[in-house]
mmCIF file of C-alpha atoms in Angstrom:
data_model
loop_
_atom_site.group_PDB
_atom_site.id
_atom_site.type_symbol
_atom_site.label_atom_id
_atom_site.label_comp_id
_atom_site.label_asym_id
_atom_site.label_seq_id
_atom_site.Cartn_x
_atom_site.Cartn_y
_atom_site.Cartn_z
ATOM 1 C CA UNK A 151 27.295 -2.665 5.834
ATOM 2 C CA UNK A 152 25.591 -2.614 8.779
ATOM 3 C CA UNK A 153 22.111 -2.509 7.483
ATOM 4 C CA UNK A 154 23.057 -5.360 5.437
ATOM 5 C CA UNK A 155 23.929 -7.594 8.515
ATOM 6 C CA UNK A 156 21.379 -7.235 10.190
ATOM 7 C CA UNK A 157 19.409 -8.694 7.848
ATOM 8 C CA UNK A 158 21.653 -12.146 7.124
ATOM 9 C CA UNK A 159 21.621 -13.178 10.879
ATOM 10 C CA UNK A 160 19.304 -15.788 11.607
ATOM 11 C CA UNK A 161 15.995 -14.234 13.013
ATOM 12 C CA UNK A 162 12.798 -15.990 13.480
ATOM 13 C CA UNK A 163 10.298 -15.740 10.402
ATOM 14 C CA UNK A 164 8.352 -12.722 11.215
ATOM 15 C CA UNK A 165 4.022 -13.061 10.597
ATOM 16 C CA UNK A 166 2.351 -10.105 9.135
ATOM 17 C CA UNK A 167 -1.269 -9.431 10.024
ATOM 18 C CA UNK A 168 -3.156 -8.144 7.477
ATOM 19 C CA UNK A 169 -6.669 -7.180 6.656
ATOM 20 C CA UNK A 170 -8.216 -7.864 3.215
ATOM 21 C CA UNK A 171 -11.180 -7.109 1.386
ATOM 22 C CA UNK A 172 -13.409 -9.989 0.912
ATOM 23 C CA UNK A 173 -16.201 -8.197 -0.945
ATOM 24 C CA UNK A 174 -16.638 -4.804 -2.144
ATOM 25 C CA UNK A 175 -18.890 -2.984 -0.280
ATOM 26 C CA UNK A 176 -22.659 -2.857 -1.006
ATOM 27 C CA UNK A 177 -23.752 0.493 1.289
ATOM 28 C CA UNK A 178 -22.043 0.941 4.205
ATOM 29 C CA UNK A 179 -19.163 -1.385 5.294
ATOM 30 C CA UNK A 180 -19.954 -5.070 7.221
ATOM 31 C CA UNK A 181 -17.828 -6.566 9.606
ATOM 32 C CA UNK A 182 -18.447 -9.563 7.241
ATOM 33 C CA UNK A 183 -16.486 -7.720 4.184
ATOM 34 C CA UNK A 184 -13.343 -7.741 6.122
ATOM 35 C CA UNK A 185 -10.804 -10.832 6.338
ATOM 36 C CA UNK A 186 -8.118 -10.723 9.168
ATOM 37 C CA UNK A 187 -5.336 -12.851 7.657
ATOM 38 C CA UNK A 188 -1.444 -13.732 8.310
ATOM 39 C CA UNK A 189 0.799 -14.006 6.518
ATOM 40 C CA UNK A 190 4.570 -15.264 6.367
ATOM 41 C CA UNK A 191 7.248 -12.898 5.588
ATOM 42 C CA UNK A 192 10.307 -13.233 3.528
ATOM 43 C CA UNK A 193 13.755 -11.646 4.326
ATOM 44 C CA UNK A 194 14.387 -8.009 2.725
ATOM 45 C CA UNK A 195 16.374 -8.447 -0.444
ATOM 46 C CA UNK A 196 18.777 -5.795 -2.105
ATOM 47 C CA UNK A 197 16.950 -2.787 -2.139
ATOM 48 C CA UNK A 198 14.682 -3.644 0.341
ATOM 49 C CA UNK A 199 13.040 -3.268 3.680
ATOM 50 C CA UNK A 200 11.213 -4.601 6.830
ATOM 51 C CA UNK A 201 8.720 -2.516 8.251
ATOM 52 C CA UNK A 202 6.743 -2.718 11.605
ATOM 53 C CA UNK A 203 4.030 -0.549 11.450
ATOM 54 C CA UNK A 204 3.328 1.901 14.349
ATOM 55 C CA UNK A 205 0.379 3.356 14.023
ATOM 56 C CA UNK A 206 -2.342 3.170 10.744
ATOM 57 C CA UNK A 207 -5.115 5.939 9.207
ATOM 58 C CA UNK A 208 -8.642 5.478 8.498
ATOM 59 C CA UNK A 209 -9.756 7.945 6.250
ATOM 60 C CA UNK A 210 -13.387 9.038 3.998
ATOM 61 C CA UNK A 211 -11.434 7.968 0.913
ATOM 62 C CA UNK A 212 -10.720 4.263 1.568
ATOM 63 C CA UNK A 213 -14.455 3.822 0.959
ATOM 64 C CA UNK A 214 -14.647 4.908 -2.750
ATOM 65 C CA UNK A 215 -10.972 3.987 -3.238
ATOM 66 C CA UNK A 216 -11.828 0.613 -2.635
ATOM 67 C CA UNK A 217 -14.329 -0.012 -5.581
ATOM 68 C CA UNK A 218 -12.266 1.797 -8.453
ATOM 69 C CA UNK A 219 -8.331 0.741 -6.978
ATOM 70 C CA UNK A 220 -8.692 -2.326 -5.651
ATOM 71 C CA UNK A 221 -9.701 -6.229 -6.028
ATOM 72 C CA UNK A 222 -11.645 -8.786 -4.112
ATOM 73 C CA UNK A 223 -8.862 -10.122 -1.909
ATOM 74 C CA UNK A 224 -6.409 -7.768 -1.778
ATOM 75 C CA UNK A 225 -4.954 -6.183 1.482
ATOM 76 C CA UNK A 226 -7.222 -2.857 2.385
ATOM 77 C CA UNK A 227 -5.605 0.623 1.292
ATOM 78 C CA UNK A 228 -4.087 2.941 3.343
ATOM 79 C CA UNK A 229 -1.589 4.448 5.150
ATOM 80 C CA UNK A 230 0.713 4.026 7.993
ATOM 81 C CA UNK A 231 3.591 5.066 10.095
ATOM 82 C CA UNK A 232 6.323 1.878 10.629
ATOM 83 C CA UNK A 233 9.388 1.311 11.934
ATOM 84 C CA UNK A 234 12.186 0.107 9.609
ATOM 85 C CA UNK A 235 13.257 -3.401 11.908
ATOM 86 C CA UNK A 236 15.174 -4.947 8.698
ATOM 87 C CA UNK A 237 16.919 -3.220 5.964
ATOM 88 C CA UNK A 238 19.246 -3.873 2.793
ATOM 89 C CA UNK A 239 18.494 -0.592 1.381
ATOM 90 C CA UNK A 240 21.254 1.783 2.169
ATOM 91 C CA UNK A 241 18.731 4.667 2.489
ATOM 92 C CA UNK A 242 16.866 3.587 5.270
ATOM 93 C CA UNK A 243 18.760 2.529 8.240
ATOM 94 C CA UNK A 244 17.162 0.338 10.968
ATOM 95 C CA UNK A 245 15.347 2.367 13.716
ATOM 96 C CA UNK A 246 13.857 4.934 11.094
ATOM 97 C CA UNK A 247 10.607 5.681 11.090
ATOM 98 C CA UNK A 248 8.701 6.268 7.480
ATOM 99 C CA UNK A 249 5.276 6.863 5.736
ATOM 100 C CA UNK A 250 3.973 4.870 3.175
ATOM 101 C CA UNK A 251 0.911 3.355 2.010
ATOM 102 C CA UNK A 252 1.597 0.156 2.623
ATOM 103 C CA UNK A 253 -2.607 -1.252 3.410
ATOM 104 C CA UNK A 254 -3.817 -2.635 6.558
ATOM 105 C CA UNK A 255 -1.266 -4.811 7.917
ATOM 106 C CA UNK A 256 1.271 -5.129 10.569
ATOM 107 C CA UNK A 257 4.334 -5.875 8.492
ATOM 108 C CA UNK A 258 5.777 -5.171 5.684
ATOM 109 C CA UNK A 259 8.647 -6.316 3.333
ATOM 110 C CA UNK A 260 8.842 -3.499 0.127
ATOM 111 C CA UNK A 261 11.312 -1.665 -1.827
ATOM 112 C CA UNK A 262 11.809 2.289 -0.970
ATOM 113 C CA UNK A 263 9.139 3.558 -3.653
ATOM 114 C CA UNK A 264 6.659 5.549 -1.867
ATOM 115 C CA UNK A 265 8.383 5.454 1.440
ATOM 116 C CA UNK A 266 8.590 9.136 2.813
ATOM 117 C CA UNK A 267 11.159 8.901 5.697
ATOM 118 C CA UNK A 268 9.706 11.198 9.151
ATOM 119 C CA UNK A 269 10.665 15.006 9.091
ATOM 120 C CA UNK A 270 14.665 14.519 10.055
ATOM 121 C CA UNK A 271 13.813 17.100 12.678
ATOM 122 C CA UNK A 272 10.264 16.061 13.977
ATOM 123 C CA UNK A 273 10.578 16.637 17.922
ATOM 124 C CA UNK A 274 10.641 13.907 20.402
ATOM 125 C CA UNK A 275 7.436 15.250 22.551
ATOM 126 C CA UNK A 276 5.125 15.084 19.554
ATOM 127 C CA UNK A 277 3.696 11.711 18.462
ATOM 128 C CA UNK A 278 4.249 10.111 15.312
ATOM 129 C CA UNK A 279 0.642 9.507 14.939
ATOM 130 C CA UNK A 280 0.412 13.316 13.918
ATOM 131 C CA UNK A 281 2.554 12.369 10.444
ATOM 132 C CA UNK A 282 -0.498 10.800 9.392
ATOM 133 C CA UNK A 283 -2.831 13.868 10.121
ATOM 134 C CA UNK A 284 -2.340 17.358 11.403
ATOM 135 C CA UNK A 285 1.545 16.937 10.137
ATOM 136 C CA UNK A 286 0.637 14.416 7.417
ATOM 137 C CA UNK A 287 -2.001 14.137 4.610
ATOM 138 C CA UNK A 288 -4.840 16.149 6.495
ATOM 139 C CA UNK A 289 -2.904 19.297 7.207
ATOM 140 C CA UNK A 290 -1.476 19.202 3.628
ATOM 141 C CA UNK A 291 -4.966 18.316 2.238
ATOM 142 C CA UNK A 292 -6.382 21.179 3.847
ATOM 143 C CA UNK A 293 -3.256 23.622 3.273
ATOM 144 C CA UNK A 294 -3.639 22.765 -0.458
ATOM 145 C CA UNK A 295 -6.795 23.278 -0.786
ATOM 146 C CA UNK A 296 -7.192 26.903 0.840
ATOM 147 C CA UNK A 297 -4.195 28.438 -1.000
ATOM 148 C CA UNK A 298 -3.435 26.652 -4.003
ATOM 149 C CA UNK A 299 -7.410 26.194 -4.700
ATOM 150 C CA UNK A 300 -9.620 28.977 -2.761
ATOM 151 C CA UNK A 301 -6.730 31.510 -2.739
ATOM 152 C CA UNK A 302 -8.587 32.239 0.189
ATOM 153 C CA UNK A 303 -7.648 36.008 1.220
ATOM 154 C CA UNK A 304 -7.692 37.649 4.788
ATOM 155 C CA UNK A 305 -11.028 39.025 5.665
ATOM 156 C CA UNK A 306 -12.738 36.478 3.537
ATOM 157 C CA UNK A 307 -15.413 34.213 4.836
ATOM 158 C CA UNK A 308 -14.928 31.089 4.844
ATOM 159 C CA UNK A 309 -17.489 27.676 5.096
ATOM 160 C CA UNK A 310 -16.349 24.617 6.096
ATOM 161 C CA UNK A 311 -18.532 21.123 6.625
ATOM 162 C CA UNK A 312 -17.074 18.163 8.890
ATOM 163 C CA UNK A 313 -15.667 20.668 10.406
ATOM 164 C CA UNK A 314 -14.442 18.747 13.343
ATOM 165 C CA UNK A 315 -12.501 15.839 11.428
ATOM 166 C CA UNK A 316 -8.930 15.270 10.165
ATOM 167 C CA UNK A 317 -9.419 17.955 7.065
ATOM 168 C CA UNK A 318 -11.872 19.979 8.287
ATOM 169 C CA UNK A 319 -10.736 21.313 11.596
ATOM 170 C CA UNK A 320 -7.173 21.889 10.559
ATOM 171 C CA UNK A 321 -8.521 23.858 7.714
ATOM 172 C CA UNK A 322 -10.555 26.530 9.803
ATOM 173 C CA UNK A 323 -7.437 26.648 11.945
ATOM 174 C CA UNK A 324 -5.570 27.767 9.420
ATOM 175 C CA UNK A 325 -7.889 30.425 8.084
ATOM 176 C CA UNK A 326 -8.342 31.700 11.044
ATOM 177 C CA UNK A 327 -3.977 32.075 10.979
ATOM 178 C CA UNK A 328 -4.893 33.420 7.469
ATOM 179 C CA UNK A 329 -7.404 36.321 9.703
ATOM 180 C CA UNK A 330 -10.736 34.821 7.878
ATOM 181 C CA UNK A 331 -13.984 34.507 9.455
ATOM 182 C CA UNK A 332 -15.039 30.963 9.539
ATOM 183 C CA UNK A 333 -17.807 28.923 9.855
ATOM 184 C CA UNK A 334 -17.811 25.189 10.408
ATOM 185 C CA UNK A 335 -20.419 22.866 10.418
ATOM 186 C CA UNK A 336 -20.460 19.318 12.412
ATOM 187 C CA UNK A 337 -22.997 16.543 13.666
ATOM 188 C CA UNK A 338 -22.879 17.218 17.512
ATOM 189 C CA UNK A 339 -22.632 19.096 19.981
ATOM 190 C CA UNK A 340 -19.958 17.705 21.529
ATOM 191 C CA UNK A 341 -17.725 18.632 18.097
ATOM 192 C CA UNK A 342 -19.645 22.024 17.744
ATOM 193 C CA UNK A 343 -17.933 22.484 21.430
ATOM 194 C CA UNK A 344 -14.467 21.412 19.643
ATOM 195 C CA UNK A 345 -15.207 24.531 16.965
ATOM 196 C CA UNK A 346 -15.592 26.949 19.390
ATOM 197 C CA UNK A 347 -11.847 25.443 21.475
ATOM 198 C CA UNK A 348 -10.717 25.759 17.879
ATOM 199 C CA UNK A 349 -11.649 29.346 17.478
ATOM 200 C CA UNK A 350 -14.646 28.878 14.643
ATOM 201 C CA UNK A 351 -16.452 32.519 14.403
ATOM 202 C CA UNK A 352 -19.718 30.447 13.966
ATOM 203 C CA UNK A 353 -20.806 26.795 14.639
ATOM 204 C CA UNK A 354 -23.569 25.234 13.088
ATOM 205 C CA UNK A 355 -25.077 21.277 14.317
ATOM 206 C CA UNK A 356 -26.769 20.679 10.729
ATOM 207 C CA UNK A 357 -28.471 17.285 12.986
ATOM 208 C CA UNK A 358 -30.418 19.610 15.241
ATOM 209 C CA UNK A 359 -31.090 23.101 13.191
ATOM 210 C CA UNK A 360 -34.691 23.244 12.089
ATOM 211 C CA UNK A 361 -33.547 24.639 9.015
ATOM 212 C CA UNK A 362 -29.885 24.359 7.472
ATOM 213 C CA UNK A 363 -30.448 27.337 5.473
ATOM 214 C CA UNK A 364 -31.360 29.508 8.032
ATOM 215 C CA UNK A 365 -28.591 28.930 10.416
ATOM 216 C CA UNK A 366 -26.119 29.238 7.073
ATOM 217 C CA UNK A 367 -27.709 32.666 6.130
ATOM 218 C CA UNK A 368 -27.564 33.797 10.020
ATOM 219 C CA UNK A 369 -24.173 32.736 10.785
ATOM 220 C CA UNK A 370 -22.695 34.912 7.411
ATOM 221 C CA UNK A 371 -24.974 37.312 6.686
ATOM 222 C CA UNK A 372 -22.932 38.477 3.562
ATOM 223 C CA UNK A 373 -22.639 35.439 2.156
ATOM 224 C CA UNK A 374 -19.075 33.230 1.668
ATOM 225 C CA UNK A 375 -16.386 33.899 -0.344
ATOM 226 C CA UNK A 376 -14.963 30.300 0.235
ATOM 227 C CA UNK A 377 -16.282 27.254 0.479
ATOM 228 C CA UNK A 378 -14.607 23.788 1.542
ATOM 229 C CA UNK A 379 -16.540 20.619 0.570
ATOM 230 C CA UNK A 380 -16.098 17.609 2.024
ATOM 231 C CA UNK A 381 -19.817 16.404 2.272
ATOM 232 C CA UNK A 382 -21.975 17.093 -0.995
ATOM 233 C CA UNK A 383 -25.253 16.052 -1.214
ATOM 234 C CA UNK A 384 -27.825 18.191 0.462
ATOM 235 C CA UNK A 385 -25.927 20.287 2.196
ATOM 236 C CA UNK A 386 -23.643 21.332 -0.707
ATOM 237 C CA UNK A 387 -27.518 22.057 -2.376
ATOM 238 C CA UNK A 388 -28.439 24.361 0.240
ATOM 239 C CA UNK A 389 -24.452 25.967 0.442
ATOM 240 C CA UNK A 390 -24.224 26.723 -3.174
ATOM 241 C CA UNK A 391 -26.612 29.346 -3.125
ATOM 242 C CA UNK A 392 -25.194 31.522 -0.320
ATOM 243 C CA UNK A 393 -21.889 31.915 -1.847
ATOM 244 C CA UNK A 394 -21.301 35.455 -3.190
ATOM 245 C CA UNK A 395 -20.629 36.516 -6.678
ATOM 246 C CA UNK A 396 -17.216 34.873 -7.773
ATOM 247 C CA UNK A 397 -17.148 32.614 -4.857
ATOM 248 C CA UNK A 398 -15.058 29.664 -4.637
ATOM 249 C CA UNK A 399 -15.196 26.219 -3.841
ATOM 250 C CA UNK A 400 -12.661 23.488 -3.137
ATOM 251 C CA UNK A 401 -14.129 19.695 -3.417
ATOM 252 C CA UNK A 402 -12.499 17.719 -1.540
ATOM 253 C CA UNK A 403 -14.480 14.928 -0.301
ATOM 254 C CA UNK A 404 -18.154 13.794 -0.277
ATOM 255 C CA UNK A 405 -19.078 11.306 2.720
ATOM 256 C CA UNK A 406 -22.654 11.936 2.514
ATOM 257 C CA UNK A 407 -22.292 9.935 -0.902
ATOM 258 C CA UNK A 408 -20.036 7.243 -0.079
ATOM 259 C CA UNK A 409 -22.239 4.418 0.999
ATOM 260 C CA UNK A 410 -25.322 4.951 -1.316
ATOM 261 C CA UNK A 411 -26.352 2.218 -3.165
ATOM 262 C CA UNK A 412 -28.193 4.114 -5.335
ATOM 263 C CA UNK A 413 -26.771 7.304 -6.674
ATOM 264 C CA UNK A 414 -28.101 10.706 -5.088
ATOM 265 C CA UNK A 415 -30.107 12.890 -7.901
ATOM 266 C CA UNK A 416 -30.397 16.751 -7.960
ATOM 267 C CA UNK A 417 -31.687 19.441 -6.987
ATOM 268 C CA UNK A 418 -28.739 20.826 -9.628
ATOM 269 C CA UNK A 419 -26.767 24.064 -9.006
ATOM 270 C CA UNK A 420 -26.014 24.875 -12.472
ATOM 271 C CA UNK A 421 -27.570 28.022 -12.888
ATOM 272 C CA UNK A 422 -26.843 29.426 -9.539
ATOM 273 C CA UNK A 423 -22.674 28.060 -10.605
ATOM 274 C CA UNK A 424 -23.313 30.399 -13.578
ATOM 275 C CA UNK A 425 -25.252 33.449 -12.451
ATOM 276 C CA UNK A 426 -22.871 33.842 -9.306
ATOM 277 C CA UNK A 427 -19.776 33.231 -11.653
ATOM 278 C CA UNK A 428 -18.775 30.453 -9.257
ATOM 279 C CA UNK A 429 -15.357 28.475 -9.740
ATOM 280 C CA UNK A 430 -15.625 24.991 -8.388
ATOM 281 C CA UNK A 431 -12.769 22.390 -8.258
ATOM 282 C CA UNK A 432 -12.225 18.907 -7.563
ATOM 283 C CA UNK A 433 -8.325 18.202 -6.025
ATOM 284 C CA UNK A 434 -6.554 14.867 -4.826
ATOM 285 C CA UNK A 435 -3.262 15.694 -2.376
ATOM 286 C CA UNK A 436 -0.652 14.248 -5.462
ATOM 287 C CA UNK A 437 -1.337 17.532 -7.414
ATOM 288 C CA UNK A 438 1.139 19.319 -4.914
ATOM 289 C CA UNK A 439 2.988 16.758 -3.971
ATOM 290 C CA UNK A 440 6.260 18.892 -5.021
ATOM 291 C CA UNK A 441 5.416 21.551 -1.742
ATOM 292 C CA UNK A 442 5.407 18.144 0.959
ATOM 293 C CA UNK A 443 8.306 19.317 2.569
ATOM 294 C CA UNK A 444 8.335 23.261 2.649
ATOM 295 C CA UNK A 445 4.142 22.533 3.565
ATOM 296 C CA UNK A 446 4.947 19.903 6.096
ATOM 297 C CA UNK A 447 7.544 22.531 7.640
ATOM 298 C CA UNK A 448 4.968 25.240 7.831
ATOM 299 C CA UNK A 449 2.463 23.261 9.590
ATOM 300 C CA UNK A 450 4.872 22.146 12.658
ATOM 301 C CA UNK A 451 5.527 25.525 13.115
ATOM 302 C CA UNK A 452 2.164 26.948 13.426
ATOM 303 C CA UNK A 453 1.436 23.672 15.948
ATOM 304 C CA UNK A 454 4.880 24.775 18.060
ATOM 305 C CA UNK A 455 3.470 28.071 17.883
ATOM 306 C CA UNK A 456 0.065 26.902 19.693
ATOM 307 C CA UNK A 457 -1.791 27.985 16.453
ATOM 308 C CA UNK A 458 -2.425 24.071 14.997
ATOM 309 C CA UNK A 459 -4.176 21.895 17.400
ATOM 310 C CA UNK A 460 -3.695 18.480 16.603
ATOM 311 C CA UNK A 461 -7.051 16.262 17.984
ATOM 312 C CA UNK A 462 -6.932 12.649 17.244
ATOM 313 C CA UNK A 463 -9.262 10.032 17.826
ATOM 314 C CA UNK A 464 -7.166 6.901 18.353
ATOM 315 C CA UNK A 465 -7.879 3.126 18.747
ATOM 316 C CA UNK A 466 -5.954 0.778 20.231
ATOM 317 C CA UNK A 467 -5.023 -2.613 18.730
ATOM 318 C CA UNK A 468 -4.747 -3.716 14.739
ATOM 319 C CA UNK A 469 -7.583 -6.246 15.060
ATOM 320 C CA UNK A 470 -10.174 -3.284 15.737
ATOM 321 C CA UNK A 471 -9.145 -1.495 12.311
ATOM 322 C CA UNK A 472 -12.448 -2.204 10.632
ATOM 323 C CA UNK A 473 -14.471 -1.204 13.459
ATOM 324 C CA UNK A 474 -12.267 1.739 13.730
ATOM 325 C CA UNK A 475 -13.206 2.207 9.917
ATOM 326 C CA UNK A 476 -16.953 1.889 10.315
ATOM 327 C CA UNK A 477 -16.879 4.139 12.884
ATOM 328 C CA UNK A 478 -15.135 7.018 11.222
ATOM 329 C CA UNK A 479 -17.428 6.368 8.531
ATOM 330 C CA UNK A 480 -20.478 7.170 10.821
ATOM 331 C CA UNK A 481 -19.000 10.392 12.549
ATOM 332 C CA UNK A 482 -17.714 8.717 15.978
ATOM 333 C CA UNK A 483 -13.855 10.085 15.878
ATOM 334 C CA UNK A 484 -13.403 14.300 16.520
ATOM 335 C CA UNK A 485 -10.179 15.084 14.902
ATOM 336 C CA UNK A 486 -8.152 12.444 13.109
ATOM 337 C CA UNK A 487 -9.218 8.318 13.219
ATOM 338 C CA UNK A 488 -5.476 6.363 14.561
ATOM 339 C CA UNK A 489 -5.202 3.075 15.333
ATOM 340 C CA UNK A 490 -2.031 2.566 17.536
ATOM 341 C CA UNK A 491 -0.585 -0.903 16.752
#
C-alpha cells in the first residue's frame, strides 16, 4: 500500500526530457539529426512506474539499430540506469534502482516489462554506472562471446580489436583470468598505454603501424586461435588470414562499417574461411539472456577480486548525449561512454 500512496498524493506534473531522432542518419551522425524535446508526464497507473534516470549508455549499436528498429521521430534507443520515484507496481518499490531500455530521456512512466531491478547485493562503493558496462551489457557481451562462442581455452591466443572500449577491454581481461595470451588492438597511444595497465601480452596502434599485417604476424607469431570482432572491414581482411587451422571467431560488432554511405566491397575471405576450417559467428547479448544473473555474479567477483577493471568514460549532463554519441562513435571515450544525468 505504500507504493500505491505515494503515487495518489498531489505532486507537481513531472517534464521528461527526451531526445528524438529527426532523420535517420546519412554517414556519420549530425548534431542536426537530433531533437531535444519535453515532454509532460502522466501519473503511474496499476502496474506501473516512474522512473528518473541516473545515468544513460552510448553504445556502437545505436547507430545501425537506428535505421532497421526505429522511426523518424521516435525517442533514440538505449539504455539506462533510473531510479524508481513513483510506483503502483508492487514489484518495484520507490528508491529502487533498475535497468531498462527505456531511450534517451530523463523520465519515464512504463510498466515492469524489461525492467531488470540492480543486483540485490551490488555494494555501496561501486557506482551504478558500472550496471551498464563492466557489470552490465559489456561484461556479459564479452563473457558470452569468449565461452559460449570461442570456447576460448587456456593457453590459446587470443585477438581482440577496440581493444580499449566497453567490450573489448573487459574481454582481454577476462582471457587473461582464463591464462590466454592476448593481443589487443586500439587507435592511440594513449589506449595502447590502457592495454598494457590492463595486462595485454601485445599492443598494436593499427593508426601508426606501417603495416597492420606485420605488427599482427610479429605480435603472435603462431598465429590465433581466437578472434573477437568488433571492427570488420579492413582489418578483419588482414586478421582472417593469420588465424590458425580451426580458428575461431566471434562477430560482435563492426564500427568501421557503421557510417558508410556506401557499402564496403571485398577483398573476400572465403577461401582462406574454408582452407583454415574457420568457424565464424555472428551473436546479439539476448541469445544468453537465461545466464544474466549467474554471469552478472561472476563478473563482480573477478572486479572485487582486482581482476576486472572497470574504465569509463563519462559525460556530464543529458543535453550533451548526442555529442557524447558522436564522440564514442569517433574513438574519443577509453573504456565505457556514461552520461551521468
Amino acid at each position: 500500500m505504500e507504493n500505491v500512496s505515494c503515487c495518489s498524493k498531489k505532486r507537481k506534473m513531472v517534464q521528461a526530457k527526451t531526445w528524438t531522432l529527426t532523420k535517420h542518419f546519412d554517414g556519420f551522425p549530425k548534431k542536426s539529426d537530433f531533437e531535444l524535446k519535453l515532454e509532460q508526464l502522466p501519473e503511474p497507473k496499476d502496474g506501473e512506474v516512474m522512473l528518473e534516470a541516473v545515468f544513460l549508455s552510448v553504445d556502437p549499436y545505436m547507430r545501425p539499430f537506428s535505421r532497421v528498429r526505429m522511426n523518424e521521430g521516435e525517442v533514440m534507443i538505449g539504455a539506462q540506469v533510473a531510479k524508481v520515484i513513483a510506483s503502483k507496481n508492487a514489484a518495484f518499490a520507490v528508491g529502487n534502482h533498475v535497468m531498462g531500455y527505456c531511450g534517451w530521456r530523463t523520465h519515464t512512466v512504463c510498466d515492469a516489462t524489461g525492467l531488470t531491478p540492480v543486483m540485490a547485493d551490488w555494494p555501496e562503493d561501486v557506482s551504478l554506472s558500472l550496471a551498464l558496462g563492466a557489470i552490465g551489457a559489456s561484461g556479459l557481451t564479452a563473457l558470452y562471446g569468449l565461452e559460449e562462442v570461442l570456447g576460448l581455452q587456456g593457453g590459446e591466443t587470443l585477438l581482440v580489436n577496440a581493444a580499449s572500449g566497453a567490450v573489448g577491454s573487459v574481454v582481454g581481461q577476462i582471457a587473461k583470468i582464463k591464462g590466454c595470451r592476448v593481443v589487443g588492438s586500439a587507435g592511440s597511444d594513449a589506449k595502447v598505454a590502457f592495454l598494457k595497465e590492463l595486462g595485454f601480452d601485445r599492443t598494436i596502434n593499427y593508426k601508426t603501424v606501417g603495416s597492420l599485417d606485420q605488427a599482427l604476424r610479429e605480435a603472435a607469431p603462431e598465429g590465433y586461435d581466437c578472434y573477437f570482432e568488433n571492427v570488420g572491414g579492413p582489418f578483419s581482411s588482414v586478421a582472417l588470414p593469420l588465424m590458425n587451422d580451426f580458428g575461431r571467431i566471434a562477430v560482435c560488432g563492426g564500427i568501421s562499417l557503421y557510417n558508410d554511405t556506401t557499402p564496403q566491397t571485398g577483398p573476400y575471405q572465403h577461401l582462406t574461411i574454408i582452407y583454415k576450417q574457420l568457424k565464424m559467428e555472428g551473436f546479439l547479448l539476448t541469445r544468453f539472456e537465461h545466464k544474466h544473473p549467474e554471469s552478472l555474479k561472476r563478473l563482480m567477483a573477478w572486479m572485487k577480486e582486482g581482476k576486472l577493471q572497470c574504465r569509463e568514460h563519462i559525460t556530464e549532463g543529458f543535453d550533451n548525449m548526442p555529442a557524447a554519441f558522436m564522440g564514442m562513435l569517433q574513438g574519443e571515450n577509453t573504456g565505457k561512454a556514461i552520461i551521468k544525468v
